[in-house]
Amino acid sequence: MKNIQHKVLNILLSLRITLVPKQSQKTHKDCFATRLSRKRAPPLRSSALAMTERGFSILEIVMYMGILSVLLFIFTDIFVSMLDVRSESLANSSVVQDARFMLSRFSYDIKRAQTISQPANLGDSSNSLQLSIDGDAYTYSLTNGTLNLQNINGVNAVNSVDTTVSNLVFKKLGNTGGKPSVRITFTLTSVIQRKSGYETRNYQTTVGTR
């Protein structure tokens, strides 16, 4: 009996020795897995911080877009104003320059004319003016808003393409036996349209022969 008890005791001791390392090894694995899962789980604080940073970035983009829109509106308004000023200047200068040249040309030709053939009689009015200068005929006439001068050099426009002429009237004035004169009236309008409309001016002058 003692031998049998001794053998049973030895078997139980051997089983205890083999079971203890397995339990210990399993416990270490469980601890490692637990630690690994804790490391992989993102903290709530970091997630909230990322959302906050993302929100600030969107807000900054919205602010930049708003500032850019305001600047674009300002620059567009300035550009349109500059175009209006330029159109105003071009319309005004084209009318003034063409009127100055037309009046100067009328004065130059009428003063050196020997006769005025059209209008034919004193007090008559006409849409065309015909002069005789050194035996050559000079004829002013209006065609589709353009004042043309026809002479030995051909037909040439007196006003520029930036203006149109209208209401052109030549009236022959003077006394019988004296040197006649011509009263000229016309309207000059710019082709370029300003913000307030076209530049339109009326002119009148009287030039006598020598």
Short mmCIF file of C-alpha atoms in Angstrom, two decimals:
data_model
loop_
_atom_site.label_atom_id
_atom_site.label_comp_id
_atom_site.label_asym_id
_atom_site.label_seq_id
_atom_site.Cartn_x
_atom_site.Cartn_y
_atom_site.Cartn_z
CA MET A 1 0.00 0.00 0.00
CA LYS A 2 2.74 2.40 0.82
CA ASN A 3 4.34 1.78 -2.54
CA ILE A 4 1.07 2.43 -4.33
CA GLN A 5 0.49 5.67 -2.40
CA HIS A 6 4.00 6.77 -3.14
CA LYS A 7 3.51 6.19 -6.88
CA VAL A 8 0.20 8.10 -6.91
CA LEU A 9 1.84 11.02 -5.13
CA ASN A 10 4.64 11.11 -7.67
CA ILE A 11 2.13 11.12 -10.56
CA LEU A 12 0.17 14.02 -9.03
CA LEU A 13 3.37 16.01 -8.53
CA SER A 14 4.39 15.44 -12.16
CA LEU A 15 0.96 16.58 -13.39
CA ARG A 16 1.18 19.73 -11.29
CA ILE A 17 4.59 20.58 -12.71
CA THR A 18 3.38 20.23 -16.32
CA LEU A 19 0.17 22.21 -15.79
CA VAL A 20 1.70 25.25 -14.11
CA PRO A 21 3.85 26.48 -17.08
CA LYS A 22 0.92 26.15 -19.47
CA GLN A 23 -1.28 28.30 -17.29
CA SER A 24 1.49 30.83 -16.85
CA GLN A 25 2.18 30.92 -20.61
CA LYS A 26 -1.50 31.45 -21.38
CA THR A 27 -1.66 34.30 -18.89
CA HIS A 28 1.27 36.08 -20.53
CA LYS A 29 -0.32 35.80 -23.98
CA ASP A 30 -3.57 37.22 -22.71
CA CYS A 31 -1.76 40.17 -21.16
CA PHE A 32 0.12 40.88 -24.38
CA ALA A 33 -3.08 40.78 -26.45
CA THR A 34 -4.79 43.12 -24.01
CA ARG A 35 -1.93 45.61 -24.17
CA LEU A 36 -1.88 45.46 -27.98
CA SER A 37 -5.60 46.14 -28.22
CA ARG A 38 -5.20 49.12 -25.91
CA LYS A 39 -2.45 50.55 -28.08
CA ARG A 40 -4.52 50.21 -31.26
CA ALA A 41 -7.62 51.93 -29.89
CA PRO A 42 -7.44 55.68 -30.74
CA PRO A 43 -8.06 57.96 -27.82
CA LEU A 44 -11.19 60.05 -27.89
CA ARG A 45 -9.23 63.20 -27.26
CA SER A 46 -7.12 62.81 -30.42
CA SER A 47 -10.23 62.22 -32.58
CA ALA A 48 -11.93 65.31 -31.22
CA LEU A 49 -8.77 67.34 -31.82
CA ALA A 50 -8.62 66.18 -35.46
CA MET A 51 -12.23 67.21 -36.01
CA THR A 52 -11.51 70.58 -34.46
CA GLU A 53 -8.49 71.16 -36.68
CA ARG A 54 -10.52 70.14 -39.74
CA GLY A 55 -13.22 72.62 -38.78
CA PHE A 56 -10.76 75.49 -38.48
CA SER A 57 -9.38 74.70 -41.95
CA ILE A 58 -12.84 74.89 -43.55
CA LEU A 59 -13.52 78.16 -41.75
CA GLU A 60 -10.29 79.62 -43.05
CA ILE A 61 -11.17 78.59 -46.61
CA VAL A 62 -14.57 80.25 -46.32
CA MET A 63 -12.94 83.44 -45.03
CA TYR A 64 -10.42 83.47 -47.87
CA MET A 65 -13.17 82.96 -50.43
CA GLY A 66 -15.14 85.84 -48.94
CA ILE A 67 -12.14 88.17 -49.02
CA LEU A 68 -11.36 87.12 -52.60
CA SER A 69 -14.95 87.81 -53.68
CA VAL A 70 -14.86 91.29 -52.16
CA LEU A 71 -11.54 92.09 -53.84
CA LEU A 72 -12.82 90.77 -57.17
CA PHE A 73 -15.93 92.94 -56.90
CA ILE A 74 -13.83 96.02 -56.11
CA PHE A 75 -11.40 95.42 -58.98
CA THR A 76 -14.27 94.79 -61.41
CA ASP A 77 -15.95 98.03 -60.38
CA ILE A 78 -12.68 99.94 -60.83
CA PHE A 79 -12.14 98.36 -64.26
CA VAL A 80 -15.66 99.25 -65.41
CA SER A 81 -15.20 102.81 -64.15
CA MET A 82 -11.94 103.09 -66.08
CA LEU A 83 -13.68 101.88 -69.24
CA ASP A 84 -16.45 104.46 -68.73
CA VAL A 85 -13.91 107.24 -68.31
CA ARG A 86 -12.03 106.09 -71.40
CA SER A 87 -15.23 105.93 -73.47
CA GLU A 88 -16.20 109.38 -72.24
CA SER A 89 -12.82 110.77 -73.22
CA LEU A 90 -12.75 109.11 -76.64
CA ALA A 91 -16.29 110.18 -77.50
CA ASN A 92 -15.64 113.77 -76.49
CA SER A 93 -12.26 114.07 -78.18
CA SER A 94 -13.44 112.51 -81.46
CA VAL A 95 -16.30 115.00 -81.76
CA VAL A 96 -14.16 118.00 -80.82
CA GLN A 97 -11.30 117.08 -83.16
CA ASP A 98 -13.54 116.33 -86.14
CA ALA A 99 -15.53 119.53 -85.62
CA ARG A 100 -12.33 121.57 -85.46
CA PHE A 101 -11.01 120.05 -88.67
CA MET A 102 -14.32 120.44 -90.53
CA LEU A 103 -14.68 124.10 -89.56
CA SER A 104 -11.07 124.76 -90.52
CA ARG A 105 -11.53 123.06 -93.89
CA PHE A 106 -14.74 124.98 -94.65
CA SER A 107 -13.05 128.26 -93.79
CA TYR A 108 -9.95 127.49 -95.87
CA ASP A 109 -11.86 126.56 -99.05
CA ILE A 110 -14.60 129.22 -98.89
CA LYS A 111 -12.14 132.06 -98.31
CA ARG A 112 -10.13 131.19 -101.44
CA ALA A 113 -13.18 130.43 -103.63
CA GLN A 114 -13.90 132.70 -106.59
CA THR A 115 -17.54 131.68 -106.90
CA ILE A 116 -20.18 129.75 -104.95
CA SER A 117 -22.23 127.67 -107.38
CA GLN A 118 -24.32 125.80 -104.85
CA PRO A 119 -26.47 127.19 -103.21
CA ALA A 120 -27.07 129.17 -106.36
CA ASN A 121 -28.93 132.28 -105.10
CA LEU A 122 -28.67 134.52 -102.04
CA GLY A 123 -30.89 133.23 -99.26
CA ASP A 124 -31.00 129.69 -100.68
CA SER A 125 -30.19 126.65 -98.55
CA SER A 126 -28.79 123.33 -99.69
CA ASN A 127 -27.41 120.07 -98.33
CA SER A 128 -24.36 120.43 -100.56
CA LEU A 129 -21.82 123.18 -101.18
CA GLN A 130 -20.09 123.69 -104.53
CA LEU A 131 -17.19 126.10 -104.90
CA SER A 132 -14.95 127.13 -107.76
CA ILE A 133 -11.30 127.49 -106.73
CA ASP A 134 -8.74 128.34 -109.40
CA GLY A 135 -11.01 126.86 -112.03
CA ASP A 136 -11.49 123.58 -110.16
CA ALA A 137 -14.77 122.44 -108.62
CA TYR A 138 -14.90 121.59 -104.90
CA THR A 139 -18.11 119.91 -103.74
CA TYR A 140 -19.08 119.13 -100.14
CA SER A 141 -21.90 116.62 -99.69
CA LEU A 142 -23.27 114.29 -97.04
CA THR A 143 -23.55 110.53 -97.60
CA ASN A 144 -24.67 108.14 -94.85
CA GLY A 145 -23.36 110.32 -92.05
CA THR A 146 -20.03 111.04 -93.76
CA LEU A 147 -19.06 114.48 -95.06
CA ASN A 148 -17.30 114.00 -98.41
CA LEU A 149 -15.19 116.46 -100.38
CA GLN A 150 -14.94 115.88 -104.11
CA ASN A 151 -12.27 117.71 -106.12
CA ILE A 152 -9.53 117.00 -108.64
CA ASN A 153 -7.97 114.58 -106.13
CA GLY A 154 -11.10 112.43 -105.97
CA VAL A 155 -13.60 111.90 -103.15
CA ASN A 156 -12.32 112.02 -99.58
CA ALA A 157 -14.04 111.91 -96.20
CA VAL A 158 -13.66 115.04 -94.09
CA ASN A 159 -14.79 113.58 -90.76
CA SER A 160 -13.32 110.44 -89.21
CA VAL A 161 -14.95 107.05 -88.73
CA ASP A 162 -15.45 107.92 -85.04
CA THR A 163 -18.21 110.47 -85.80
CA THR A 164 -21.31 110.89 -87.93
CA VAL A 165 -22.55 114.13 -89.47
CA SER A 166 -26.23 115.07 -89.66
CA ASN A 167 -28.46 118.11 -90.21
CA LEU A 168 -25.94 119.61 -92.64
CA VAL A 169 -27.21 122.84 -94.19
CA PHE A 170 -25.39 125.45 -96.32
CA LYS A 171 -27.10 128.84 -96.67
CA LYS A 172 -25.84 131.50 -99.07
CA LEU A 173 -25.81 135.01 -97.59
CA GLY A 174 -24.81 138.47 -98.81
CA ASN A 175 -25.89 141.50 -100.78
CA THR A 176 -26.39 141.82 -104.51
CA GLY A 177 -23.13 142.88 -106.13
CA GLY A 178 -21.12 142.10 -102.99
CA LYS A 179 -19.04 139.12 -101.97
CA PRO A 180 -21.22 136.26 -100.77
CA SER A 181 -20.75 134.27 -97.59
CA VAL A 182 -21.96 130.87 -96.43
CA ARG A 183 -23.58 129.98 -93.12
CA ILE A 184 -22.92 126.37 -92.23
CA THR A 185 -24.81 124.37 -89.60
CA PHE A 186 -24.38 120.71 -88.76
CA THR A 187 -24.61 118.17 -85.95
CA LEU A 188 -21.74 115.91 -85.00
CA THR A 189 -22.30 112.69 -83.05
CA SER A 190 -19.76 110.23 -81.69
CA VAL A 191 -19.83 106.60 -82.78
CA ILE A 192 -18.55 105.51 -79.36
CA GLN A 193 -21.34 105.29 -76.82
CA ARG A 194 -20.70 106.56 -73.33
CA LYS A 195 -22.49 105.41 -70.19
CA SER A 196 -24.78 108.45 -70.48
CA GLY A 197 -25.23 108.04 -74.25
CA TYR A 198 -23.60 109.37 -77.40
CA GLU A 199 -21.69 112.64 -77.47
CA THR A 200 -23.67 115.03 -79.68
CA ARG A 201 -22.85 118.66 -80.46
CA ASN A 202 -24.33 121.26 -82.78
CA TYR A 203 -22.13 123.70 -84.70
CA GLN A 204 -22.70 126.82 -86.72
CA THR A 205 -20.29 129.16 -88.48
CA THR A 206 -20.36 131.79 -91.20
CA VAL A 207 -17.49 132.20 -93.67
CA GLY A 208 -17.23 134.83 -96.43
CA THR A 209 -15.28 134.86 -99.68
CA ARG A 210 -12.43 137.34 -100.20
#
